[in-house]
Amino acid sequence: MILTVNGVPVDVPPGAWLLTAVRAAGTELPALCHDDRVGPNGSCRTCLVRAGGRITAACVTPAADGIEVETDTGDLRALRRDAVELIVSALPPRALEGADGETGGEALSELARTCASLGIPPEAARGSGDRGRDDSHPYVHLDRDLCIACGRCVRMCSEVQGAFAL
Amino acid sequence: MDTARPTGRFDALRALADRHGRPGARLTESLSRARAQTPGAPAAWAPEIARRWGLPAAAGLGPASYYADLAAPHGRRHIRVCSAAACFAAEPGRGAADVERALGAGRADREAHAPADGTTVQSVRCLGHCYAAPAALDGDAPRTGPALIGQLTGREPPRAPQIPAFDSTGDPVLLGGVLAGEPAWAVWPEVVRSRTPEEVHAQVAASGLRGRGGAGFPVAAKWAAAGRGPGTVVIANGDEGDPGSYADRLLMEADPDRVLEGLALACFACGADRGVVLVRSEYPRALAVLEEAVARAYSDGHLGASVHGGATALDVEVVRGHGSYVAGEETALIAGLEGGRGTARPRPPCPTQHGLWDAPTVVNNVETLAALPWIVRRGGDAYARRGARPETGTKLVCLSERFARPGCYEVELGTPVDRIVTGLGGGLRDGAELAVLQIGGPLGGFLAPDALDVPLTERALSGRGAALGHAGLVAFDRRPEPLEVLRHVWEFAAAESCGACSPCRVGSRRGLELVAGGGAVPGRAPGPEYGRVLTVMSEASLCAFGKRVPAAVRSLARAYGDRLTGWER
């Protein structure tokens, strides 16, 4: 199946999602709810592209032969940035800090690195952070204040672990 | 898993339930029974219910913490108080909190524990008594009108008038049974004996009938998409969540046989031997009436293993919803019938390909189905001559309590809105002045009093930034401040967003904060963040709910003009 991403032809197997095609073309998109090990969820809505003239989340849109995908227009860049910033706006400031309170480097979470790459300042995180924690399990800890409801942990627990605990 | 298989979808918990006898709605019903009279949070009882079905705790906690009816603590006496559009317009600024104070009750949607006297009050959005607002359900007993609190405290006699119903067409498609006693099940015996599914499908295709639930999708095209595949299911969507609409409640309560005959015809045309009627829990009377009507239909031979002694088999069951607005969206409704959380999911796959337990599934609104007996009896061409091509046929419109003559009216599509408002509704009661008119519920829009010279069609209304939706008409007089109405719309969005996608989950709350916060001043434009929130919601949301809320709030600001300057951005 051949489609174009920003004018570049890409060959993907039948049944692939647009996100696969975009990445195959060497273009990175924020995709906060995506993980290659589990099925797509389409919940964070940050991997926004224009396909066949319509804005859509690439991770849950099937690739189609001959379709033209755009990722690099001004409106799409702004929309992806604003979509991530909206998610971050509900989180407390510590969501964008590293484990040791640093604001740079490898200590940062994937979310913080994504924000940095999109030019979203740490001040964007200004939620009240009063939703509490669940530390009842010895090695799985739930900090509700940092949750972006991406569903990765739920899918990992059910689809990969088969534990269905979440 | 096979990630290169986008046409199917994999939900591991659903697959597990599939292997454990598909408890589906039976699981949700047992959660509902456990919830009755239980003040405790779902964590205290939902895992055990799931275990009884051989499922992990998450299978119980998921739906129990999602559905409004299951999440809210229930005391011995449980009162649902409506806080939706028509009730807000009737008594701006009043609601569940006043009932709670008058009864000394605990507010079920806010507190984790019921008070000692065992009365809980739950704020819900639309009970379908918009013509007699404000409204509440005391257990399953409706109470309506200005003396609502007196009725609930026992100082006033209970009051819950029937839905006023009128025909303005002279030849009603939908209300012939309700108004003139035209019996239902008139065409079904003949159809199963002597017609083919293709013939019924062709009549409906010729009629031009579109889905009346709000999306307006051509019915025949949806049926064709299901392709008469094996195991096809047709679902009658009686989850009439749009505040301001009570047309489906009228049909289900006053003419359930016509709804069931429509469902039978749809099943026949789609090659389905199974139909499901999903009735929202806010309509307890409709639920009881439909269950009786289904039992009657079986004993009269309209349903069963051999319908009227022929080769057609058709089983129909009635299933109760459990609250929450988005649960009426097709994919959410199906997730709910499978026993899961009633949240929307991305398409593809469409329900017509992979619906209820992956069977081809057609979801049609109750009003849509109720038009089918007329179309099959009189012919698709006769229906296509009604209304305003290409939007053919008639529509039930529901007028709210603020009108001089509130009620449910059958009108031809294309009828000018000002004729509905003034000619049928008689304008506003007590000589009040119309400030804005909401059409089509929270995903519809608002019109200014000088913008009512528009035909009642989807095309014309969308040209004015509104939408036909399910055609509830809620009038707002000049009492509520424009910013208060705007806040009300955002409160609905924030409370009813299903949480499945971030733009709507976060955006609806952020929108409400920006409107309700101290910085919100009428006549002063909101900051740029407000516009960005609206753009992300409308462009990136998963389903029509998040996509449409921005259009609705923008149209409200336009309808108020100078009184909400800047909020239309």
XYZ file of C-alpha atoms in Angstrom:
735
model
C 0.000 0.000 0.000
C 1.555 3.296 -1.036
C 0.542 6.644 0.335
C 2.260 9.985 0.690
C 3.242 11.767 3.871
C 4.018 15.434 3.224
C 4.526 14.486 -0.403
C 6.936 11.629 0.369
C 5.756 8.202 -0.840
C 5.641 5.548 1.888
C 4.979 1.846 1.515
C 3.098 0.235 4.417
C 1.484 -3.188 4.751
C -2.271 -3.500 4.352
C -4.019 -2.907 7.653
C -1.452 -0.416 8.965
C -2.528 2.710 10.781
C -1.620 6.186 9.572
C 0.698 6.668 12.537
C 2.837 3.804 11.268
C 2.998 5.419 7.848
C 3.889 8.830 9.266
C 6.692 7.341 11.345
C 7.889 5.310 8.366
C 8.268 8.621 6.556
C 10.573 9.795 9.332
C 8.094 12.235 10.859
C 7.555 12.226 14.613
C 4.229 13.144 16.154
C 3.224 13.386 19.791
C 1.256 10.218 20.554
C 0.766 10.167 24.304
C -1.689 7.259 24.436
C 0.147 5.111 21.904
C 2.360 2.134 22.657
C 3.414 -0.337 20.001
C 2.884 -3.242 22.396
C -0.856 -2.666 22.761
C -3.752 -1.837 20.488
C -4.498 1.787 19.657
C -6.825 3.791 21.846
C -7.318 7.135 20.120
C -7.823 8.919 23.417
C -5.158 11.638 23.710
C -5.859 13.008 20.223
C -2.421 14.553 19.839
C -1.159 12.666 16.753
C -3.310 14.928 14.614
C -2.760 14.896 10.868
C -4.745 15.855 7.810
C -5.627 12.861 5.666
C -7.714 13.206 2.555
C -8.451 16.781 3.645
C -9.809 15.831 7.076
C -8.135 16.290 10.455
C -7.874 12.965 12.243
C -5.934 11.131 14.939
C -3.335 9.104 13.021
C -3.161 6.234 15.535
C -6.755 5.109 14.926
C -7.103 5.974 11.253
C -6.463 3.133 8.799
C -3.924 3.856 6.108
C -5.450 3.754 2.630
C -3.762 3.325 -0.708
C -3.046 6.612 -2.457
C -4.146 8.848 0.402
C -2.280 12.122 0.963
C -1.284 12.795 4.543
C -0.135 16.191 5.778
C 1.530 16.766 9.119
C 3.611 19.870 8.741
C 1.266 22.789 8.192
C 1.065 25.709 10.599
C -2.472 24.928 11.690
C -1.665 21.261 12.418
C 1.457 22.155 14.395
C -0.549 24.655 16.450
C -3.384 22.203 16.956
C -1.087 19.409 18.176
C 0.665 21.810 20.505
C -2.624 23.147 21.868
C -3.986 19.609 22.299
C -0.962 18.643 24.423
C -1.078 21.932 26.314
C -4.746 21.352 27.160
C -3.925 17.929 28.643
C -1.041 19.409 30.610
C -3.159 22.304 31.908
C -5.015 19.912 34.213
C -1.801 18.573 35.794
C 0.096 20.023 38.772
C 3.451 21.744 38.059
C 5.456 18.722 39.242
C 4.111 16.763 36.242
C 6.698 18.481 34.041
C 9.560 18.214 36.490
C 12.021 15.340 36.667
C 12.013 12.930 39.564
C 14.669 15.032 41.285
C 12.966 18.336 40.583
C 15.175 19.008 37.562
C 13.580 20.468 34.473
C 15.820 19.009 31.797
C 17.508 15.912 30.485
C 16.825 12.227 30.783
C 15.148 12.521 34.194
C 12.114 13.957 32.449
C 9.002 11.981 31.679
C 7.922 11.307 28.132
C 5.205 13.927 28.616
C 7.716 16.540 29.771
C 10.024 15.773 26.841
C 7.076 16.054 24.452
C 6.181 19.429 25.944
C 9.756 20.627 25.631
C 9.869 19.605 21.984
C 6.609 21.424 21.265
C 7.670 24.581 23.102
C 5.126 24.197 25.886
C 6.574 25.896 28.964
C 6.555 24.176 32.393
C 4.142 26.882 33.635
C 1.476 25.314 31.414
C 0.975 22.696 34.126
C -1.187 24.545 36.648
C -3.695 22.016 37.894
C -4.449 21.905 41.601
C -3.210 18.347 42.051
C -5.524 17.164 44.778
C -6.740 13.840 43.427
C -4.738 11.581 45.663
C -2.572 8.465 45.377
C -3.019 4.722 45.651
C 0.081 3.028 47.043
C -1.673 -0.149 48.148
C 0.386 -2.288 45.773
C 4.086 -2.903 46.523
C 5.362 -1.934 43.074
C 2.478 -0.471 41.112
C 1.824 3.067 42.294
C -1.019 5.254 41.114
C -0.584 9.012 41.320
C -3.921 10.300 40.079
C -2.575 13.823 39.737
C -0.203 12.708 37.001
C -2.763 10.607 35.134
C -3.692 11.814 31.655
C -6.228 9.006 31.136
C -4.274 7.637 28.162
C -5.259 4.088 29.105
C -1.773 2.684 28.455
C -1.522 1.087 31.896
C -4.982 -0.449 31.535
C -4.220 -1.924 28.126
C -0.785 -3.105 29.210
C -2.292 -4.833 32.217
C -5.011 -6.546 30.227
C -3.509 -7.087 26.766
C 0.111 -7.820 27.658
C 0.058 -9.012 31.268
C -3.368 -10.619 31.054
C -3.896 -9.578 34.659
C -7.001 -7.412 34.190
C -6.201 -5.702 37.469
C -6.778 -2.146 36.208
C -1.810 -8.793 19.502
C -2.105 -8.200 15.797
C -1.656 -4.466 15.558
C -1.904 -4.507 11.766
C -5.602 -5.256 11.775
C -7.417 -1.937 12.026
C -10.780 -3.140 10.806
C -11.245 -5.281 13.887
C -10.669 -3.894 17.347
C -9.292 -5.612 20.360
C -10.475 -4.897 23.860
C -9.061 -7.549 26.127
C -11.596 -7.079 28.909
C -14.403 -7.355 26.385
C -12.820 -10.487 24.959
C -12.683 -11.942 28.459
C -16.380 -11.195 29.020
C -17.079 -12.767 25.642
C -15.518 -15.996 26.955
C -17.502 -15.788 30.200
C -20.964 -16.046 28.711
C -21.334 -12.432 27.603
C -23.066 -11.194 30.751
C -23.516 -7.792 29.078
C -26.563 -5.934 30.364
C -27.131 -8.633 33.000
C -23.879 -7.591 34.645
C -24.951 -3.950 34.634
C -28.372 -4.887 36.019
C -26.795 -6.800 38.877
C -24.584 -3.793 39.584
C -27.723 -1.664 39.600
C -29.435 -3.979 42.096
C -26.382 -3.853 44.335
C -26.374 -0.071 44.114
C -30.016 0.325 45.176
C -30.076 1.600 48.760
C -26.295 1.415 49.026
C -24.583 4.583 50.182
C -21.081 3.170 49.767
C -18.762 3.864 46.847
C -18.558 1.242 44.019
C -15.243 -0.070 45.386
C -17.240 -1.569 48.284
C -19.546 -3.726 46.174
C -18.774 -3.693 42.433
C -15.743 -6.078 42.477
C -17.784 -8.781 44.198
C -20.543 -8.508 41.578
C -17.982 -8.905 38.810
C -16.464 -11.948 40.522
C -19.896 -13.620 40.541
C -19.820 -13.414 36.767
C -16.312 -14.859 36.720
C -14.828 -11.490 35.790
C -12.082 -9.362 37.364
C -12.871 -6.440 39.646
C -12.304 -3.976 36.820
C -15.304 -5.379 34.948
C -17.515 -4.266 37.824
C -15.711 -1.098 38.846
C -15.563 0.201 35.270
C -19.299 0.540 34.655
C -20.108 1.153 38.332
C -17.852 4.199 38.473
C -18.958 5.464 35.052
C -22.750 5.418 34.864
C -24.388 8.259 36.780
C -27.004 5.943 38.311
C -24.424 3.440 39.528
C -21.823 5.922 40.759
C -24.271 7.960 42.841
C -24.979 6.763 46.410
C -28.567 5.653 46.878
C -30.412 6.055 50.148
C -33.704 4.387 51.011
C -35.404 7.247 49.190
C -33.604 8.415 46.073
C -34.657 11.559 44.243
C -33.343 12.528 40.830
C -33.663 16.267 40.241
C -33.354 17.595 36.719
C -30.827 20.367 36.131
C -30.992 20.404 32.337
C -31.948 23.153 29.912
C -35.748 23.383 30.250
C -35.668 23.087 34.047
C -32.887 25.666 34.221
C -34.888 27.986 31.946
C -37.994 27.545 34.115
C -36.241 28.429 37.366
C -32.737 29.771 36.711
C -30.446 29.345 39.676
C -32.557 26.718 41.406
C -32.093 22.957 41.353
C -30.923 19.917 43.255
C -29.271 21.987 45.991
C -32.629 23.543 46.910
C -34.307 20.135 47.054
C -31.445 18.870 49.179
C -31.819 21.762 51.635
C -35.594 21.423 51.833
C -35.376 17.710 52.562
C -32.212 17.756 54.637
C -30.921 15.160 52.220
C -27.440 14.269 51.027
C -26.443 15.159 47.502
C -25.673 11.845 45.882
C -23.419 13.133 43.150
C -21.166 14.988 45.547
C -20.980 13.134 48.819
C -19.818 9.624 49.452
C -22.343 8.910 52.186
C -26.095 9.110 52.447
C -27.410 11.018 55.447
C -28.934 9.267 58.422
C -32.530 9.688 57.277
C -31.702 7.766 54.109
C -32.748 10.296 51.469
C -30.357 11.014 48.620
C -30.670 13.640 45.911
C -28.980 13.198 42.548
C -28.673 15.972 40.008
C -29.468 14.542 36.567
C -29.744 16.064 33.139
C -33.175 15.730 31.595
C -36.076 13.593 32.724
C -38.207 14.375 29.665
C -40.766 16.521 31.510
C -39.546 19.730 29.835
C -43.137 20.887 29.123
C -43.891 20.999 32.868
C -40.470 21.981 34.267
C -38.906 21.866 36.757
C -38.992 18.116 37.222
C -37.820 15.366 39.539
C -38.218 11.620 39.897
C -38.982 10.520 43.462
C -37.961 6.896 43.082
C -39.772 6.237 39.820
C -42.599 8.729 40.446
C -42.420 11.978 38.452
C -43.019 15.315 40.177
C -43.174 18.525 38.158
C -43.924 22.217 38.196
C -43.213 25.304 40.276
C -44.413 23.593 43.489
C -41.838 20.819 43.010
C -40.247 21.114 46.440
C -43.658 21.202 48.150
C -44.563 17.982 46.355
C -41.345 16.341 47.506
C -41.829 17.445 51.115
C -45.446 16.272 51.043
C -47.016 19.708 51.487
C -48.423 19.750 47.956
C -50.281 17.060 46.008
C -48.123 15.301 43.381
C -48.347 16.726 39.883
C -47.048 15.135 36.677
C -49.230 15.927 33.665
C -49.246 13.797 30.521
C -47.246 15.034 27.561
C -49.399 17.435 25.532
C -49.274 16.118 21.949
C -50.469 17.839 18.776
C -50.391 17.279 15.041
C -49.877 20.233 12.723
C -49.670 18.241 9.491
C -53.219 16.954 8.990
C -51.826 13.498 8.188
C -49.543 12.447 10.996
C -46.845 9.867 10.298
C -45.847 9.438 13.918
C -48.717 10.542 16.124
C -51.610 8.730 14.392
C -51.699 6.205 17.197
C -51.220 8.703 20.012
C -53.835 11.200 18.800
C -56.325 9.175 16.751
C -55.938 5.689 18.138
C -54.739 4.237 14.833
C -53.731 0.713 15.794
C -50.138 -0.396 15.332
C -49.047 -3.793 14.015
C -51.215 -3.059 10.940
C -48.640 -3.848 8.249
C -46.337 -6.311 9.977
C -48.415 -9.499 9.499
C -48.747 -8.783 5.780
C -45.062 -7.903 5.441
C -43.831 -11.158 6.961
C -46.290 -13.162 4.876
C -45.890 -11.633 1.469
C -43.042 -9.144 1.195
C -39.291 -9.453 0.949
C -36.617 -7.625 2.960
C -35.512 -6.027 -0.315
C -38.977 -4.554 -0.850
C -39.073 -2.998 2.626
C -35.552 -1.663 2.155
C -36.514 -0.169 -1.222
C -39.524 1.638 0.271
C -37.393 3.150 3.014
C -34.709 4.134 0.488
C -37.388 5.848 -1.620
C -38.753 7.647 1.431
C -35.476 9.473 2.042
C -35.921 8.876 5.779
C -32.937 10.010 7.838
C -32.045 9.143 11.395
C -34.036 11.313 13.790
C -31.702 10.958 16.745
C -29.611 13.905 15.660
C -26.991 12.704 13.199
C -29.424 12.573 10.264
C -27.774 9.620 8.530
C -29.882 8.091 5.709
C -31.606 5.051 7.198
C -31.521 2.879 4.078
C -27.783 3.497 3.682
C -27.115 2.424 7.261
C -29.153 -0.740 6.725
C -27.277 -1.452 3.503
C -23.944 -1.042 5.300
C -24.889 -3.855 7.669
C -25.365 -5.997 4.575
C -27.796 -8.534 6.084
C -24.808 -10.374 7.501
C -25.339 -13.338 9.804
C -26.246 -12.453 13.361
C -27.298 -8.906 12.510
C -28.864 -7.024 15.433
C -31.073 -3.944 15.306
C -31.126 -1.696 18.358
C -33.880 0.803 19.034
C -32.119 3.721 20.682
C -34.453 4.984 23.392
C -31.685 6.787 25.256
C -33.192 10.177 24.514
C -30.561 12.195 26.300
C -30.888 15.583 24.594
C -32.264 17.981 27.201
C -35.440 19.523 25.864
C -36.553 16.436 23.921
C -39.306 14.110 25.038
C -40.555 12.862 21.657
C -39.174 9.369 22.164
C -40.663 9.221 25.650
C -44.055 10.134 24.175
C -43.793 7.427 21.523
C -42.502 4.748 23.902
C -45.109 5.475 26.583
C -48.167 6.327 24.492
C -47.648 4.140 21.411
C -45.085 1.439 22.229
C -46.604 -0.947 19.685
C -45.727 1.432 16.831
C -42.120 1.607 18.021
C -41.965 -2.182 18.198
C -43.596 -2.595 14.789
C -40.988 -0.199 13.386
C -38.240 -2.220 15.038
C -39.710 -5.423 13.602
C -39.777 -3.897 10.111
C -36.171 -2.721 10.482
C -35.107 -6.186 11.648
C -36.924 -7.754 8.695
C -35.280 -5.403 6.194
C -31.844 -5.982 7.756
C -32.196 -9.748 7.980
C -31.920 -9.557 11.762
C -33.594 -12.084 14.004
C -32.822 -10.087 17.101
C -33.905 -6.642 18.218
C -33.024 -4.745 21.374
C -34.810 -1.707 22.809
C -32.559 0.383 25.004
C -34.632 2.609 27.296
C -32.945 5.191 29.500
C -33.436 4.781 33.234
C -34.819 8.313 33.459
C -37.934 6.968 31.698
C -39.197 4.286 34.125
C -42.748 4.443 32.753
C -41.538 3.888 29.176
C -39.526 0.908 30.337
C -42.536 -0.735 32.000
C -44.878 0.026 29.101
C -42.450 -1.349 26.528
C -41.871 -4.539 28.499
C -45.642 -5.105 28.557
C -45.881 -4.308 24.856
C -43.152 -6.834 24.026
C -44.932 -9.545 26.038
C -48.174 -8.692 24.216
C -46.419 -8.810 20.840
C -45.152 -12.317 21.588
C -48.596 -13.539 22.615
C -50.165 -11.935 19.526
C -47.680 -13.736 17.269
C -45.870 -10.583 16.095
C -42.634 -11.844 17.652
C -41.208 -15.273 18.322
C -39.584 -18.249 16.647
C -42.196 -18.329 13.903
C -43.799 -14.929 13.402
C -47.459 -15.415 12.424
C -46.731 -19.046 11.675
C -44.181 -18.263 8.953
C -40.452 -18.688 8.500
C -39.502 -15.353 10.068
C -37.998 -15.543 13.546
C -37.673 -12.434 15.655
C -36.793 -11.964 19.305
C -36.916 -8.590 21.008
C -35.735 -7.663 24.474
C -35.977 -4.449 26.423
C -32.841 -3.269 28.223
C -32.567 -0.437 30.716
C -29.871 2.228 30.559
C -28.149 3.570 33.658
C -27.830 7.294 33.090
C -25.075 9.373 31.428
C -25.605 11.360 28.252
C -22.902 9.961 25.999
C -24.138 6.401 26.647
C -26.699 7.093 23.879
C -23.990 7.521 21.230
C -23.974 4.407 19.023
C -20.597 2.968 19.950
C -21.107 3.891 23.607
C -24.552 2.329 23.637
C -23.132 -0.913 22.284
C -20.303 -0.868 24.836
C -22.975 -0.495 27.516
C -25.001 -3.426 26.186
C -21.805 -5.486 26.381
C -21.596 -4.625 30.074
C -18.801 -2.068 29.735
C -18.488 1.647 30.326
C -20.769 3.566 27.995
C -18.050 5.620 26.360
C -17.510 6.414 22.697
C -14.753 4.668 20.732
C -13.047 5.603 17.482
C -14.475 4.447 14.161
C -13.725 2.486 12.056
C -14.900 -0.100 12.641
C -18.470 1.130 12.382
C -21.185 -0.688 14.321
C -22.724 -1.856 11.046
C -19.531 -3.925 10.558
C -18.411 -4.690 14.116
C -21.142 -3.845 16.603
C -22.687 -5.743 19.501
C -20.226 -8.588 20.248
C -18.844 -7.878 16.748
C -22.149 -8.672 15.013
C -23.324 -6.306 12.278
C -25.392 -3.841 14.286
C -27.884 -1.211 13.201
C -28.782 1.432 15.757
C -31.906 3.433 14.923
C -33.559 6.086 17.042
C -37.061 5.402 18.394
C -38.671 8.199 16.362
C -36.966 6.900 13.212
C -38.407 3.438 13.783
C -41.874 4.818 14.538
C -42.027 6.281 11.021
C -41.507 2.894 9.361
C -45.066 1.466 9.659
C -46.438 4.539 7.842
C -43.728 4.365 5.162
C -44.292 0.671 4.507
C -48.080 1.073 4.497
C -48.289 4.227 2.358
C -45.122 3.788 0.327
C -41.738 5.492 0.302
C -42.805 7.908 -2.435
C -45.690 9.184 -0.329
C -43.275 9.879 2.523
C -40.798 11.544 0.160
C -43.530 14.021 -0.845
C -43.725 15.183 2.761
C -41.335 17.663 4.306
C -38.690 19.602 2.401
C -36.640 17.574 -0.063
C -33.996 16.303 0.391
C -35.026 16.378 4.060
C -38.251 14.477 3.638
C -41.002 13.634 6.059
C -42.162 14.898 9.394
C -40.442 15.541 12.701
C -41.581 15.698 16.264
C -40.582 18.970 17.894
C -40.760 19.443 21.647
C -41.546 22.853 23.120
C -40.397 23.638 26.642
C -42.302 24.964 29.631
C -41.533 28.626 28.868
C -43.839 28.482 25.821
C -47.491 29.461 26.174
C -48.470 26.087 24.671
C -45.683 23.645 25.496
C -45.878 20.135 24.118
C -44.795 17.712 21.424
C -45.884 18.699 17.910
C -45.609 16.725 14.701
C -44.560 19.135 11.933
C -43.434 18.816 8.340
C -39.679 19.225 7.986
C -39.144 22.675 6.508
C -41.793 24.335 8.667
C -40.477 27.820 9.528
C -39.152 27.922 13.068
C -40.978 31.187 13.788
C -44.237 29.468 12.880
C -43.462 26.709 15.383
C -42.510 29.205 18.069
C -45.355 31.655 17.549
C -48.096 29.785 15.710
C -47.880 26.465 17.538
C -46.164 27.397 20.788
C -48.037 30.691 21.135
C -44.831 32.533 21.980
C -43.714 32.661 25.583
C -46.059 32.353 28.544
C -47.184 35.352 30.565
C -46.048 37.709 27.802
C -42.392 37.049 28.567
C -39.832 38.008 25.950
C -37.746 35.382 24.161
C -34.033 36.011 24.676
C -32.586 32.960 22.904
C -33.987 29.693 21.563
C -32.031 26.460 21.898
C -32.680 23.940 19.129
C -31.399 20.398 19.078
C -30.005 20.004 22.559
C -26.431 20.470 23.714
C -25.024 19.529 20.313
C -27.449 21.825 18.530
C -27.317 25.558 18.861
C -29.026 28.784 19.771
C -30.989 31.254 17.679
C -31.718 34.914 18.425
C -35.386 36.009 18.387
C -34.802 37.853 15.093
C -33.236 34.782 13.445
C -36.225 32.442 13.580
C -37.171 32.939 9.926
C -35.460 29.699 9.080
C -36.984 26.415 7.920
C -36.731 23.479 10.290
C -34.164 21.488 8.322
C -30.656 20.403 9.144
C -29.267 22.280 6.174
C -30.965 25.578 6.974
C -30.271 25.432 10.689
C -26.611 24.573 10.223
C -26.418 27.616 7.959
C -27.377 29.641 11.037
C -24.809 27.921 13.232
C -27.464 25.774 14.907
C -28.507 22.168 14.235
C -31.705 20.147 14.023
C -30.533 17.491 16.477
C -33.506 15.720 18.009
C -35.501 18.978 17.660
C -36.037 19.926 21.256
C -36.879 23.651 21.424
C -36.006 25.248 24.744
C -36.957 28.889 25.159
C -34.938 31.158 27.449
C -36.626 34.376 28.550
C -34.726 37.449 29.706
C -34.387 36.429 33.364
C -31.131 34.428 33.272
C -28.023 36.469 32.556
C -26.350 35.462 29.271
C -23.174 34.425 31.092
C -25.317 32.231 33.363
C -26.788 30.455 30.331
C -23.304 30.046 28.858
C -22.128 28.560 32.147
C -25.102 26.205 32.150
C -24.113 24.848 28.724
C -20.522 24.308 29.882
C -21.710 22.671 33.100
C -23.622 20.159 31.026
C -20.557 19.495 28.867
C -18.231 19.076 31.842
C -20.653 16.806 33.693
C -21.570 14.623 30.736
C -18.275 14.313 28.839
C -17.610 10.574 28.841
C -13.873 11.028 29.355
C -12.829 8.773 26.486
C -10.796 11.500 24.776
C -8.694 14.305 26.191
C -9.966 17.265 24.138
C -13.479 16.786 25.510
C -12.532 15.406 28.951
C -10.180 18.283 29.778
C -11.606 20.883 27.402
C -15.114 20.738 28.828
C -13.794 21.303 32.352
C -11.385 24.024 31.268
C -14.144 25.751 29.283
C -16.327 25.739 32.378
C -13.490 27.170 34.496
C -12.947 29.977 32.007
C -16.654 30.830 31.911
C -17.336 30.422 35.614
C -14.098 31.963 36.863
C -13.855 35.467 38.288
C -12.310 36.768 35.088
C -15.446 36.088 33.065
C -17.270 39.350 32.537
C -20.170 39.908 30.143
C -19.220 42.257 27.373
C -15.516 41.623 27.860
C -13.855 39.173 25.528
C -12.309 36.099 27.136
C -8.579 35.530 26.822
C -7.044 33.681 23.866
C -7.017 30.382 25.780
C -10.804 30.130 25.437
C -10.557 30.144 21.653
C -7.781 27.536 21.722
C -9.862 25.236 23.934
C -12.796 25.531 21.518
C -10.582 24.797 18.521
C -8.961 21.723 20.089
C -12.365 20.389 21.174
C -14.030 20.886 17.807
C -11.115 19.642 15.687
C -9.736 16.824 17.792
C -12.544 15.284 19.869
C -13.403 11.653 19.351
C -17.182 11.877 18.936
C -19.858 14.401 18.055
C -20.240 15.528 21.660
C -16.875 17.234 22.035
C -16.892 18.256 18.386
C -20.244 20.044 18.707
C -20.021 21.760 22.096
C -17.873 24.601 20.673
C -20.386 25.305 17.909
C -23.175 25.387 20.485
C -21.432 27.850 22.802
C -20.359 30.028 19.874
C -23.932 30.126 18.582
C -25.153 31.093 22.048
C -22.764 34.035 22.115
C -23.861 35.107 18.631
C -27.533 34.800 19.607
C -26.997 37.071 22.627
C -25.070 39.542 20.460
C -23.901 42.583 22.451
C -24.745 40.886 25.732
C -21.960 38.291 25.235
C -19.469 40.204 23.133
C -16.228 38.347 22.550
C -17.464 34.914 23.613
C -18.280 33.946 20.021
C -14.583 33.567 19.166
